[in-house]
Coordinates of N, CA and C and ligand atoms in Angstrom, one line a residue:
M175 N -54.3 40.9 -24.5 CA -54.9 39.8 -23.8 C -54.4 39.6 -22.4
T176 N -55.3 39.3 -21.5 CA -54.9 39.0 -20.1 C -54.2 37.6 -20.0
Q177 N -53.6 37.4 -18.9 CA -52.9 36.1 -18.7 C -54.0 35.0 -18.7
D178 N -55.2 35.3 -18.1 CA -56.3 34.3 -18.0 C -56.8 34.0 -19.4
E179 N -56.9 35.0 -20.3 CA -57.3 34.8 -21.7 C -56.3 34.0 -22.4
L180 N -55.0 34.2 -22.2 CA -54.0 33.4 -22.8 C -54.1 31.9 -22.4
K181 N -54.3 31.7 -21.1 CA -54.4 30.4 -20.6 C -55.6 29.7 -21.2
Q182 N -56.7 30.4 -21.3 CA -57.9 29.9 -21.9 C -57.6 29.5 -23.4
A183 N -56.9 30.3 -24.1 CA -56.6 30.0 -25.5 C -55.8 28.8 -25.6
V184 N -54.8 28.6 -24.8 CA -53.9 27.5 -24.9 C -54.6 26.2 -24.4
A185 N -55.5 26.3 -23.5 CA -56.2 25.1 -23.1 C -57.1 24.6 -24.3
K186 N -57.7 25.5 -25.0 CA -58.5 25.1 -26.1 C -57.6 24.5 -27.2
A187 N -56.5 25.2 -27.4 CA -55.6 24.7 -28.5 C -55.1 23.3 -28.1
A188 N -54.9 23.0 -26.8 CA -54.4 21.7 -26.4 C -55.4 20.6 -26.8
V189 N -56.7 20.9 -26.5 CA -57.8 20.0 -26.9 C -57.7 19.7 -28.4
E190 N -57.6 20.8 -29.2 CA -57.6 20.6 -30.6 C -56.4 19.8 -31.1
Y191 N -55.3 20.0 -30.3 CA -54.0 19.3 -30.7 C -54.1 17.8 -30.4
I192 N -54.8 17.4 -29.3 CA -54.8 16.0 -29.0 C -56.0 15.3 -29.6
L193 N -57.0 16.0 -30.1 CA -58.2 15.3 -30.6 C -57.9 14.2 -31.6
P194 N -57.0 14.5 -32.6 CA -56.8 13.4 -33.6 C -56.2 12.1 -32.9
M195 N -55.7 12.2 -31.7 CA -55.1 11.0 -31.0 C -56.1 10.2 -30.2
L196 N -57.3 10.8 -30.1 CA -58.3 10.1 -29.2 C -59.1 9.1 -29.9
D197 N -59.3 8.0 -29.3 CA -60.4 7.0 -29.7 C -61.0 6.4 -28.5
R198 N -61.9 5.5 -28.7 CA -62.6 5.0 -27.5 C -61.8 4.3 -26.5
D199 N -60.5 3.9 -26.9 CA -59.6 3.2 -25.9 C -58.6 4.1 -25.3
T200 N -58.6 5.4 -25.7 CA -57.5 6.3 -25.2 C -57.7 6.7 -23.8
I201 N -56.5 6.7 -23.1 CA -56.5 7.3 -21.7 C -55.6 8.6 -21.9
V202 N -56.2 9.7 -21.3 CA -55.5 10.9 -21.3 C -55.0 11.2 -19.9
G203 N -53.7 11.6 -19.8 CA -53.1 12.0 -18.5 C -53.4 13.5 -18.4
V204 N -53.8 13.9 -17.2 CA -54.2 15.3 -16.9 C -53.5 15.9 -15.7
G205 N -52.9 17.1 -16.0 CA -52.1 17.7 -15.0 C -52.9 18.5 -14.0
T206 N -52.2 19.5 -13.3 CA -52.8 20.2 -12.2 C -52.4 21.7 -12.3
G207 N -53.4 22.5 -11.9 CA -53.1 24.0 -11.9 C -54.2 24.7 -12.6
S208 N -54.1 26.0 -12.7 CA -55.1 26.8 -13.3 C -55.2 26.6 -14.8
T209 N -54.1 26.4 -15.5 CA -54.1 26.1 -17.0 C -54.7 24.7 -17.2
A210 N -54.3 23.8 -16.4 CA -54.8 22.4 -16.5 C -56.3 22.4 -16.3
N211 N -56.8 23.2 -15.3 CA -58.2 23.2 -15.0 C -59.0 23.7 -16.3
L212 N -58.4 24.7 -17.0 CA -59.1 25.2 -18.2 C -59.1 24.1 -19.3
F213 N -58.0 23.4 -19.3 CA -57.9 22.2 -20.3 C -59.0 21.2 -19.9
I214 N -59.2 20.9 -18.6 CA -60.2 19.9 -18.2 C -61.6 20.4 -18.7
D215 N -61.8 21.6 -18.5 CA -63.2 22.2 -18.9 C -63.4 22.1 -20.4
A216 N -62.3 22.3 -21.1 CA -62.4 22.3 -22.6 C -62.5 20.8 -23.1
L217 N -61.8 19.9 -22.4 CA -61.8 18.5 -22.7 C -63.2 17.9 -22.5
A218 N -63.9 18.4 -21.5 CA -65.2 17.8 -21.1 C -66.2 17.7 -22.3
K219 N -66.1 18.7 -23.2 CA -67.0 18.7 -24.4 C -66.8 17.5 -25.3
H220 N -65.6 16.8 -25.2 CA -65.3 15.7 -26.0 C -65.2 14.4 -25.2
K221 N -65.9 14.4 -24.1 CA -65.7 13.2 -23.2 C -66.1 11.9 -23.7
H222 N -66.9 11.9 -24.8 CA -67.4 10.6 -25.4 C -66.5 10.1 -26.4
T223 N -65.4 10.9 -26.7 CA -64.5 10.4 -27.8 C -63.3 9.7 -27.2
F224 N -63.2 9.5 -25.9 CA -62.0 8.8 -25.3 C -62.5 8.0 -24.1
D225 N -61.7 7.1 -23.6 CA -62.1 6.2 -22.6 C -62.1 6.9 -21.2
G226 N -61.0 7.5 -20.9 CA -61.0 8.2 -19.5 C -59.6 8.8 -19.3
T227 N -59.4 9.1 -18.0 CA -58.2 9.9 -17.7 C -57.5 9.3 -16.5
V228 N -56.2 9.7 -16.4 CA -55.5 9.5 -15.1 C -55.1 10.9 -14.6
A229 N -55.4 11.2 -13.4 CA -55.1 12.6 -12.9 C -53.9 12.7 -12.1
S230 N -53.2 13.8 -12.1 CA -52.0 14.0 -11.3 C -52.2 14.6 -10.0
S231 N -53.5 14.8 -9.6 CA -53.7 15.3 -8.2 C -55.2 15.0 -7.9
E232 N -55.5 15.0 -6.6 CA -56.8 14.8 -6.1 C -57.7 15.9 -6.7
A233 N -57.2 17.2 -6.7 CA -58.0 18.3 -7.2 C -58.4 18.1 -8.6
S234 N -57.5 17.7 -9.5 CA -57.8 17.5 -10.9 C -58.8 16.3 -11.0
A235 N -58.6 15.3 -10.2 CA -59.5 14.1 -10.3 C -60.9 14.6 -10.0
E236 N -61.1 15.4 -8.9 CA -62.4 15.9 -8.6 C -63.0 16.7 -9.7
R237 N -62.2 17.6 -10.3 CA -62.7 18.4 -11.4 C -63.2 17.6 -12.6
L238 N -62.4 16.6 -12.9 CA -62.7 15.6 -14.0 C -64.0 14.9 -13.7
K239 N -64.1 14.4 -12.5 CA -65.3 13.6 -12.1 C -66.5 14.6 -12.2
G240 N -66.3 15.8 -11.8 CA -67.4 16.8 -11.8 C -68.0 17.0 -13.2
H241 N -67.2 16.8 -14.2 CA -67.6 16.8 -15.6 C -68.1 15.5 -16.1
G242 N -68.1 14.5 -15.3 CA -68.5 13.2 -15.7 C -67.5 12.4 -16.5
I243 N -66.2 12.8 -16.4 CA -65.2 12.2 -17.1 C -64.6 11.1 -16.2
P244 N -64.5 9.8 -16.7 CA -63.9 8.7 -15.9 C -62.5 9.0 -15.5
V245 N -62.1 8.7 -14.2 CA -60.7 8.9 -13.7 C -60.3 7.5 -13.2
Y246 N -59.2 7.0 -13.8 CA -58.7 5.7 -13.4 C -57.4 5.8 -12.5
E247 N -57.2 4.8 -11.7 CA -56.0 4.7 -10.9 C -54.9 4.4 -11.9
L248 N -53.7 5.0 -11.7 CA -52.6 4.8 -12.7 C -52.3 3.3 -12.8
N249 N -52.3 2.5 -11.7 CA -52.0 1.1 -11.7 C -53.0 0.3 -12.5
S250 N -54.1 0.8 -12.8 CA -55.1 0.0 -13.6 C -55.1 0.3 -15.1
V251 N -54.2 1.2 -15.5 CA -54.1 1.4 -17.0 C -52.8 0.9 -17.5
S252 N -52.8 0.5 -18.8 CA -51.5 0.0 -19.3 C -50.8 1.1 -20.2
E253 N -51.6 2.1 -20.7 CA -51.0 3.1 -21.6 C -51.7 4.4 -21.5
I254 N -50.9 5.4 -21.3 CA -51.4 6.8 -21.4 C -50.9 7.4 -22.7
R255 N -51.8 7.7 -23.6 CA -51.4 8.1 -24.9 C -50.8 9.5 -24.9
V256 N -51.4 10.4 -24.1 CA -50.9 11.8 -24.1 C -51.1 12.4 -22.7
Y257 N -50.2 13.2 -22.2 CA -50.3 13.9 -20.9 C -50.3 15.4 -21.2
V258 N -51.2 16.1 -20.6 CA -51.3 17.5 -20.8 C -51.2 18.2 -19.5
D259 N -50.3 19.2 -19.4 CA -50.1 19.9 -18.1 C -49.5 21.2 -18.3
G260 N -49.7 22.1 -17.3 CA -49.0 23.4 -17.3 C -47.6 23.3 -16.8
A261 N -47.0 24.5 -16.6 CA -45.6 24.6 -16.1 C -45.5 26.0 -15.4
D262 N -44.5 26.1 -14.6 CA -44.1 27.4 -14.0 C -43.1 28.1 -14.8
E263 N -42.2 27.3 -15.4 CA -41.2 27.9 -16.4 C -40.9 26.8 -17.4
S264 N -40.5 27.2 -18.6 CA -39.9 26.4 -19.6 C -38.8 27.1 -20.3
D265 N -37.7 26.3 -20.5 CA -36.6 26.9 -21.3 C -36.9 26.5 -22.8
H266 N -36.0 26.9 -23.7 CA -36.2 26.6 -25.1 C -36.0 25.2 -25.5
H267 N -35.4 24.4 -24.5 CA -35.2 22.9 -24.8 C -36.4 22.2 -24.2
L268 N -37.4 22.9 -23.7 CA -38.6 22.3 -23.1 C -38.3 21.6 -21.8
H269 N -37.2 22.0 -21.1 CA -37.0 21.6 -19.7 C -37.9 22.5 -18.9
L270 N -38.5 21.9 -17.9 CA -39.5 22.7 -17.1 C -39.2 22.8 -15.7
I271 N -39.7 23.8 -15.0 CA -39.9 23.8 -13.6 C -41.4 23.7 -13.4
K272 N -41.8 22.7 -12.5 CA -43.2 22.5 -12.2 C -43.3 22.3 -10.7
G273 N -44.5 22.4 -10.2 CA -44.7 22.1 -8.7 C -45.3 23.3 -8.0
G274 N -45.6 24.4 -8.7 CA -46.2 25.5 -8.0 C -47.4 25.2 -7.3
G275 N -48.1 24.1 -7.8 CA -49.3 23.7 -7.2 C -49.1 22.5 -6.3
A276 N -47.9 22.1 -6.0 CA -47.5 21.1 -5.1 C -47.8 19.7 -5.6
A277 N -48.1 19.5 -6.9 CA -48.4 18.2 -7.4 C -47.3 17.5 -8.2
L278 N -46.1 18.0 -8.0 CA -44.9 17.6 -8.8 C -44.7 16.1 -8.9
T279 N -44.8 15.5 -7.7 CA -44.4 14.0 -7.7 C -45.4 13.2 -8.6
R280 N -46.7 13.4 -8.3 CA -47.7 12.6 -9.2 C -47.6 13.1 -10.6
E281 N -47.3 14.4 -10.9 CA -47.1 14.8 -12.3 C -46.0 14.1 -12.9
K282 N -44.9 14.0 -12.2 CA -43.7 13.3 -12.8 C -44.0 11.8 -13.0
I283 N -44.7 11.2 -12.1 CA -45.0 9.8 -12.3 C -45.9 9.6 -13.5
V284 N -46.9 10.4 -13.7 CA -47.8 10.3 -14.8 C -47.1 10.6 -16.1
V285 N -46.2 11.6 -16.1 CA -45.4 11.9 -17.3 C -44.6 10.6 -17.7
A286 N -44.0 10.0 -16.7 CA -43.1 8.8 -16.9 C -43.9 7.7 -17.6
C287 N -45.2 7.7 -17.4 CA -46.0 6.6 -18.0 C -46.7 7.0 -19.3
S288 N -46.4 8.2 -19.8 CA -47.1 8.7 -21.0 C -46.3 8.7 -22.2
D289 N -46.9 8.4 -23.3 CA -46.2 8.4 -24.6 C -45.7 9.8 -25.0
L290 N -46.6 10.8 -24.8 CA -46.3 12.1 -25.3 C -46.7 13.1 -24.2
F291 N -45.8 14.1 -23.9 CA -46.1 15.1 -22.9 C -46.3 16.5 -23.6
V292 N -47.5 17.0 -23.6 CA -47.8 18.3 -24.2 C -47.9 19.3 -23.0
C293 N -47.0 20.2 -23.0 CA -47.1 21.3 -22.0 C -47.8 22.5 -22.5
I294 N -48.6 23.1 -21.6 CA -49.4 24.2 -22.1 C -49.1 25.4 -21.1
A295 N -48.8 26.6 -21.7 CA -48.4 27.7 -20.9 C -48.6 29.0 -21.7
D296 N -48.7 30.1 -20.9 CA -48.7 31.4 -21.6 C -47.3 31.9 -21.7
E297 N -47.1 32.9 -22.5 CA -45.7 33.3 -22.9 C -44.9 33.8 -21.8
S298 N -45.5 34.2 -20.7 CA -44.7 34.6 -19.5 C -43.8 33.5 -18.9
K299 N -44.2 32.2 -19.3 CA -43.5 31.1 -18.7 C -42.2 30.7 -19.4
L300 N -42.0 31.3 -20.6 CA -40.8 30.9 -21.4 C -39.6 31.7 -21.0
V301 N -38.5 31.1 -20.6 CA -37.4 31.8 -20.2 C -36.1 31.3 -20.9
N302 N -35.0 32.0 -20.8 CA -33.8 31.5 -21.4 C -33.1 30.6 -20.4
V303 N -33.1 30.9 -19.1 CA -32.5 30.1 -18.1 C -33.5 29.9 -17.0
L304 N -33.7 28.6 -16.6 CA -34.6 28.3 -15.5 C -34.1 28.8 -14.2
G305 N -35.0 29.2 -13.3 CA -34.6 29.5 -11.9 C -35.1 30.7 -11.3
D306 N -35.7 31.6 -12.1 CA -36.4 32.8 -11.5 C -37.5 32.3 -10.6
F307 N -38.2 31.3 -11.1 CA -39.3 30.7 -10.3 C -38.6 29.8 -9.3
P308 N -38.9 29.9 -8.0 CA -38.3 29.0 -7.0 C -38.6 27.6 -7.3
L309 N -37.6 26.7 -7.2 CA -37.7 25.3 -7.5 C -38.4 24.6 -6.4
P310 N -39.6 24.0 -6.6 CA -40.2 23.2 -5.6 C -39.5 21.8 -5.4
V311 N -39.4 21.4 -4.2 CA -38.8 20.1 -3.8 C -39.7 19.5 -2.8
E312 N -40.3 18.3 -3.2 CA -41.1 17.6 -2.2 C -40.3 16.7 -1.3
I313 N -40.5 16.8 0.0 CA -39.6 16.2 0.9 C -40.4 15.4 1.9
I314 N -39.8 14.3 2.5 CA -40.3 13.6 3.6 C -40.2 14.6 4.8
P315 N -41.3 14.8 5.5 CA -41.3 15.9 6.6 C -40.1 15.9 7.5
M316 N -39.7 14.7 8.0 CA -38.6 14.7 9.0 C -37.3 15.1 8.4
A317 N -37.2 15.1 7.1 CA -35.9 15.4 6.4 C -35.8 16.9 6.1
R318 N -36.7 17.7 6.5 CA -36.7 19.1 6.1 C -35.4 19.8 6.3
G319 N -34.9 19.7 7.5 CA -33.7 20.4 7.9 C -32.5 19.9 7.1
H320 N -32.4 18.6 6.9 CA -31.3 18.0 6.2 C -31.3 18.5 4.7
V321 N -32.5 18.4 4.1 CA -32.6 18.7 2.7 C -32.3 20.2 2.5
A322 N -32.8 21.0 3.4 CA -32.6 22.5 3.3 C -31.1 22.8 3.4
R323 N -30.4 22.1 4.3 CA -28.9 22.4 4.3 C -28.2 21.9 3.0
E324 N -28.7 20.8 2.5 CA -28.1 20.3 1.2 C -28.4 21.3 0.1
M325 N -29.5 21.9 0.1 CA -29.9 22.8 -1.0 C -29.1 24.1 -0.9
V326 N -28.7 24.5 0.3 CA -27.8 25.7 0.5 C -26.5 25.4 -0.1
K327 N -26.0 24.1 0.1 CA -24.7 23.7 -0.5 C -24.7 23.8 -2.0
L328 N -25.9 23.6 -2.6 CA -26.1 23.7 -4.0 C -26.3 25.1 -4.5
G329 N -26.3 26.0 -3.6 CA -26.3 27.5 -4.0 C -27.7 28.1 -3.9
G330 N -28.7 27.3 -3.3 CA -30.1 27.8 -3.3 C -30.4 28.3 -1.9
D331 N -31.5 29.0 -1.8 CA -32.1 29.5 -0.6 C -33.5 28.9 -0.4
P332 N -33.5 27.8 0.4 CA -34.8 27.1 0.6 C -35.7 27.7 1.6
V333 N -37.0 27.7 1.2 CA -38.1 28.3 2.1 C -39.1 27.2 2.2
Y334 N -39.5 26.9 3.5 CA -40.5 25.9 3.7 C -41.9 26.5 3.3
R335 N -42.7 25.7 2.5 CA -44.0 26.2 2.1 C -45.0 25.9 3.2
E336 N -45.2 26.9 4.0 CA -46.0 26.8 5.2 C -47.4 26.3 5.0
G337 N -47.8 25.3 5.7 CA -49.3 24.9 5.7 C -49.6 24.0 4.5
V338 N -48.7 23.7 3.7 CA -49.0 22.8 2.5 C -48.6 21.4 2.8
V339 N -49.5 20.5 2.6 CA -49.3 19.0 2.7 C -49.7 18.5 1.3
T340 N -48.7 17.7 0.7 CA -49.0 17.2 -0.7 C -50.0 16.1 -0.6
D341 N -50.5 15.7 -1.8 CA -51.5 14.5 -1.8 C -50.8 13.3 -1.3
N342 N -49.5 13.3 -1.2 CA -48.7 12.1 -0.7 C -48.4 12.2 0.8
G343 N -48.9 13.3 1.4 CA -48.6 13.5 2.9 C -47.2 14.1 3.2
N344 N -46.6 14.7 2.2 CA -45.3 15.3 2.4 C -45.3 16.8 2.4
H345 N -44.1 17.4 2.5 CA -44.0 18.9 2.6 C -43.2 19.4 1.4
I346 N -43.2 20.7 1.2 CA -42.5 21.3 0.0 C -41.5 22.4 0.5
L347 N -40.3 22.3 0.0 CA -39.3 23.4 0.1 C -39.3 24.1 -1.3
D348 N -39.4 25.5 -1.3 CA -39.3 26.2 -2.5 C -37.9 26.8 -2.5
V349 N -37.1 26.5 -3.5 CA -35.7 26.9 -3.4 C -35.4 28.1 -4.4
Y350 N -35.1 29.2 -3.8 CA -34.8 30.4 -4.5 C -33.4 30.6 -4.9
N351 N -33.2 31.4 -5.9 CA -31.8 31.9 -6.3 C -31.0 30.8 -6.9
L352 N -31.6 29.8 -7.5 CA -30.8 28.8 -8.3 C -30.7 29.3 -9.7
E353 N -29.5 29.4 -10.2 CA -29.3 29.7 -11.7 C -29.1 28.4 -12.3
I354 N -30.1 27.9 -13.0 CA -30.1 26.5 -13.4 C -29.5 26.3 -14.9
L355 N -28.2 26.2 -15.0 CA -27.6 26.2 -16.3 C -27.5 24.8 -16.8
D356 N -27.6 23.8 -16.0 CA -27.6 22.4 -16.4 C -28.7 21.7 -15.7
P357 N -30.0 21.8 -16.2 CA -31.1 21.3 -15.5 C -31.1 19.8 -15.3
I358 N -30.5 19.0 -16.3 CA -30.5 17.6 -16.1 C -29.6 17.2 -14.9
A359 N -28.4 17.8 -14.9 CA -27.5 17.5 -13.8 C -28.1 17.9 -12.4
L360 N -28.7 19.0 -12.4 CA -29.2 19.5 -11.1 C -30.4 18.6 -10.6
E361 N -31.2 18.2 -11.6 CA -32.4 17.3 -11.3 C -31.8 16.0 -10.6
K362 N -30.8 15.5 -11.2 CA -30.2 14.2 -10.7 C -29.6 14.5 -9.3
S363 N -28.9 15.6 -9.2 CA -28.2 15.9 -7.9 C -29.2 16.0 -6.7
I364 N -30.3 16.7 -7.0 CA -31.3 16.9 -6.0 C -32.0 15.6 -5.7
D365 N -32.3 14.8 -6.7 CA -33.0 13.5 -6.5 C -32.1 12.6 -5.6
G366 N -30.8 12.9 -5.6 CA -29.9 12.0 -4.8 C -29.8 12.4 -3.4
I367 N -30.4 13.4 -2.9 CA -30.4 13.8 -1.5 C -31.4 13.0 -0.7
V368 N -30.9 12.4 0.3 CA -31.8 11.6 1.2 C -32.9 12.4 1.7
G369 N -34.1 11.9 1.6 CA -35.3 12.7 2.1 C -36.0 13.4 1.1
V370 N -35.4 13.6 -0.1 CA -36.1 14.2 -1.3 C -37.0 13.1 -1.9
V371 N -38.3 13.5 -2.1 CA -39.2 12.6 -2.9 C -39.0 12.9 -4.4
T372 N -39.2 14.1 -4.7 CA -39.0 14.6 -6.1 C -38.7 16.0 -6.2
N373 N -38.0 16.5 -7.2 CA -37.9 17.9 -7.4 C -38.6 18.3 -8.7
G374 N -38.9 19.6 -8.7 CA -39.7 20.1 -9.8 C -39.1 20.4 -11.1
L375 N -37.8 19.9 -11.3 CA -37.2 20.0 -12.6 C -37.7 18.8 -13.4
F376 N -38.3 19.1 -14.6 CA -38.7 18.1 -15.6 C -37.7 18.2 -16.7
A377 N -36.5 17.7 -16.6 CA -35.5 17.9 -17.6 C -35.0 16.5 -18.2
K378 N -34.8 15.6 -17.3 CA -34.5 14.2 -17.8 C -35.6 13.8 -18.7
R379 N -36.8 14.0 -18.3 CA -38.0 13.8 -19.1 C -38.7 15.1 -19.3
S380 N -38.3 15.8 -20.4 CA -38.9 17.1 -20.6 C -40.2 17.0 -21.3
A381 N -40.8 18.1 -21.6 CA -42.0 18.1 -22.5 C -41.6 17.7 -23.9
D382 N -42.5 17.1 -24.6 CA -42.2 16.8 -26.0 C -42.7 18.0 -26.9
V383 N -43.7 18.6 -26.5 CA -44.3 19.7 -27.2 C -44.7 20.8 -26.2
L384 N -44.4 22.1 -26.6 CA -44.9 23.2 -25.8 C -45.9 24.0 -26.6
L385 N -47.1 24.1 -26.1 CA -48.1 25.0 -26.8 C -48.0 26.3 -25.9
L386 N -47.6 27.3 -26.6 CA -47.3 28.6 -25.9 C -48.3 29.7 -26.4
A387 N -49.1 30.2 -25.5 CA -50.1 31.2 -25.8 C -49.4 32.6 -25.9
T388 N -49.5 33.2 -27.0 CA -48.9 34.6 -27.1 C -50.0 35.5 -27.6
K389 N -49.7 36.8 -27.6 CA -50.7 37.7 -28.1 C -51.0 37.6 -29.6
D390 N -50.0 36.9 -30.3 CA -50.2 36.7 -31.7 C -50.8 35.3 -32.0
G391 N -51.2 34.6 -31.0 CA -51.8 33.3 -31.2 C -51.0 32.2 -30.5
V392 N -51.4 31.0 -30.6 CA -50.8 29.9 -29.9 C -49.7 29.3 -30.8
K393 N -48.4 29.3 -30.3 CA -47.3 28.7 -31.0 C -47.0 27.3 -30.5
T394 N -46.5 26.5 -31.5 CA -46.2 25.1 -31.1 C -44.6 25.0 -31.2
L395 N -44.0 24.7 -30.0 CA -42.6 24.5 -30.0 C -42.3 23.0 -29.7
K396 N -41.4 22.5 -30.5 CA -41.0 21.1 -30.3 C -39.5 21.0 -30.0
K397 N -39.1 19.8 -29.4 CA -37.7 19.6 -29.0 C -36.9 19.5 -30.3
Ligands
5RP613 C1 -48.7 22.2 -10.3 C2 -47.9 22.6 -11.5 C3 -48.6 23.5 -12.5 O1 -48.6 23.0 -13.7 C4 -47.8 24.8 -12.5 O2 -47.7 25.3 -11.2 C5 -48.5 25.9 -13.4 O3 -49.7 26.3 -12.8 P1 -50.7 27.3 -13.5 O4 -51.2 26.7 -14.7 O5 -51.7 27.6 -12.4 O6 -49.9 28.6 -13.8 O7 -46.8 22.2 -11.8 O8 -47.9 21.4 -9.5

């Protein structure tokens, strides 16, 4: 199976996984990226079984609306039953690196408001130690130099993601060569740097469930 076929399989599996949780009052949180896009397309077939969605990016909101699925502002909903999103890496504790699509801040906010976080990924994303994928850090633009120097002190090699402006009007540093042995501690350290908006470690609040597409089928990993 190709990586695209694996993503397709896990997107469909995610819809089947959350279907029993949906009723006419349910709000679904929706992530960003190519796997999340396939999830949106699969979810559209069931759009009459739930109330609507909160999206973690403008791109996902547009895709949802294109399917005729209602998209609410986060501040206008009181509960998100389940949030479904991809990841760039997951370890076996379901600590994640996210932000390859530059949506990490809104993703983290929607996760924080969700009862359950279902991560969807193909098997290439499961690793023993996080950090092969460069860690995205969303920064206030004027703080770029400062944050980059602080990331070097933490052992990383930051690279400015040229030409990318996030939905929040900020910039991204991709930090290479971090061997992330304590993801929760590193997430807190980076969040403490002045000028950082969010970093792409989802460890303090990890995924609750990882649906992992493999050549032998979709596996369900739980914390
Ligand atoms: C976007 C993300 C994505 O979930 C992550 O980059 C995975 O993307 P894809 O499903 O395209 O591999 O965090 O900010």
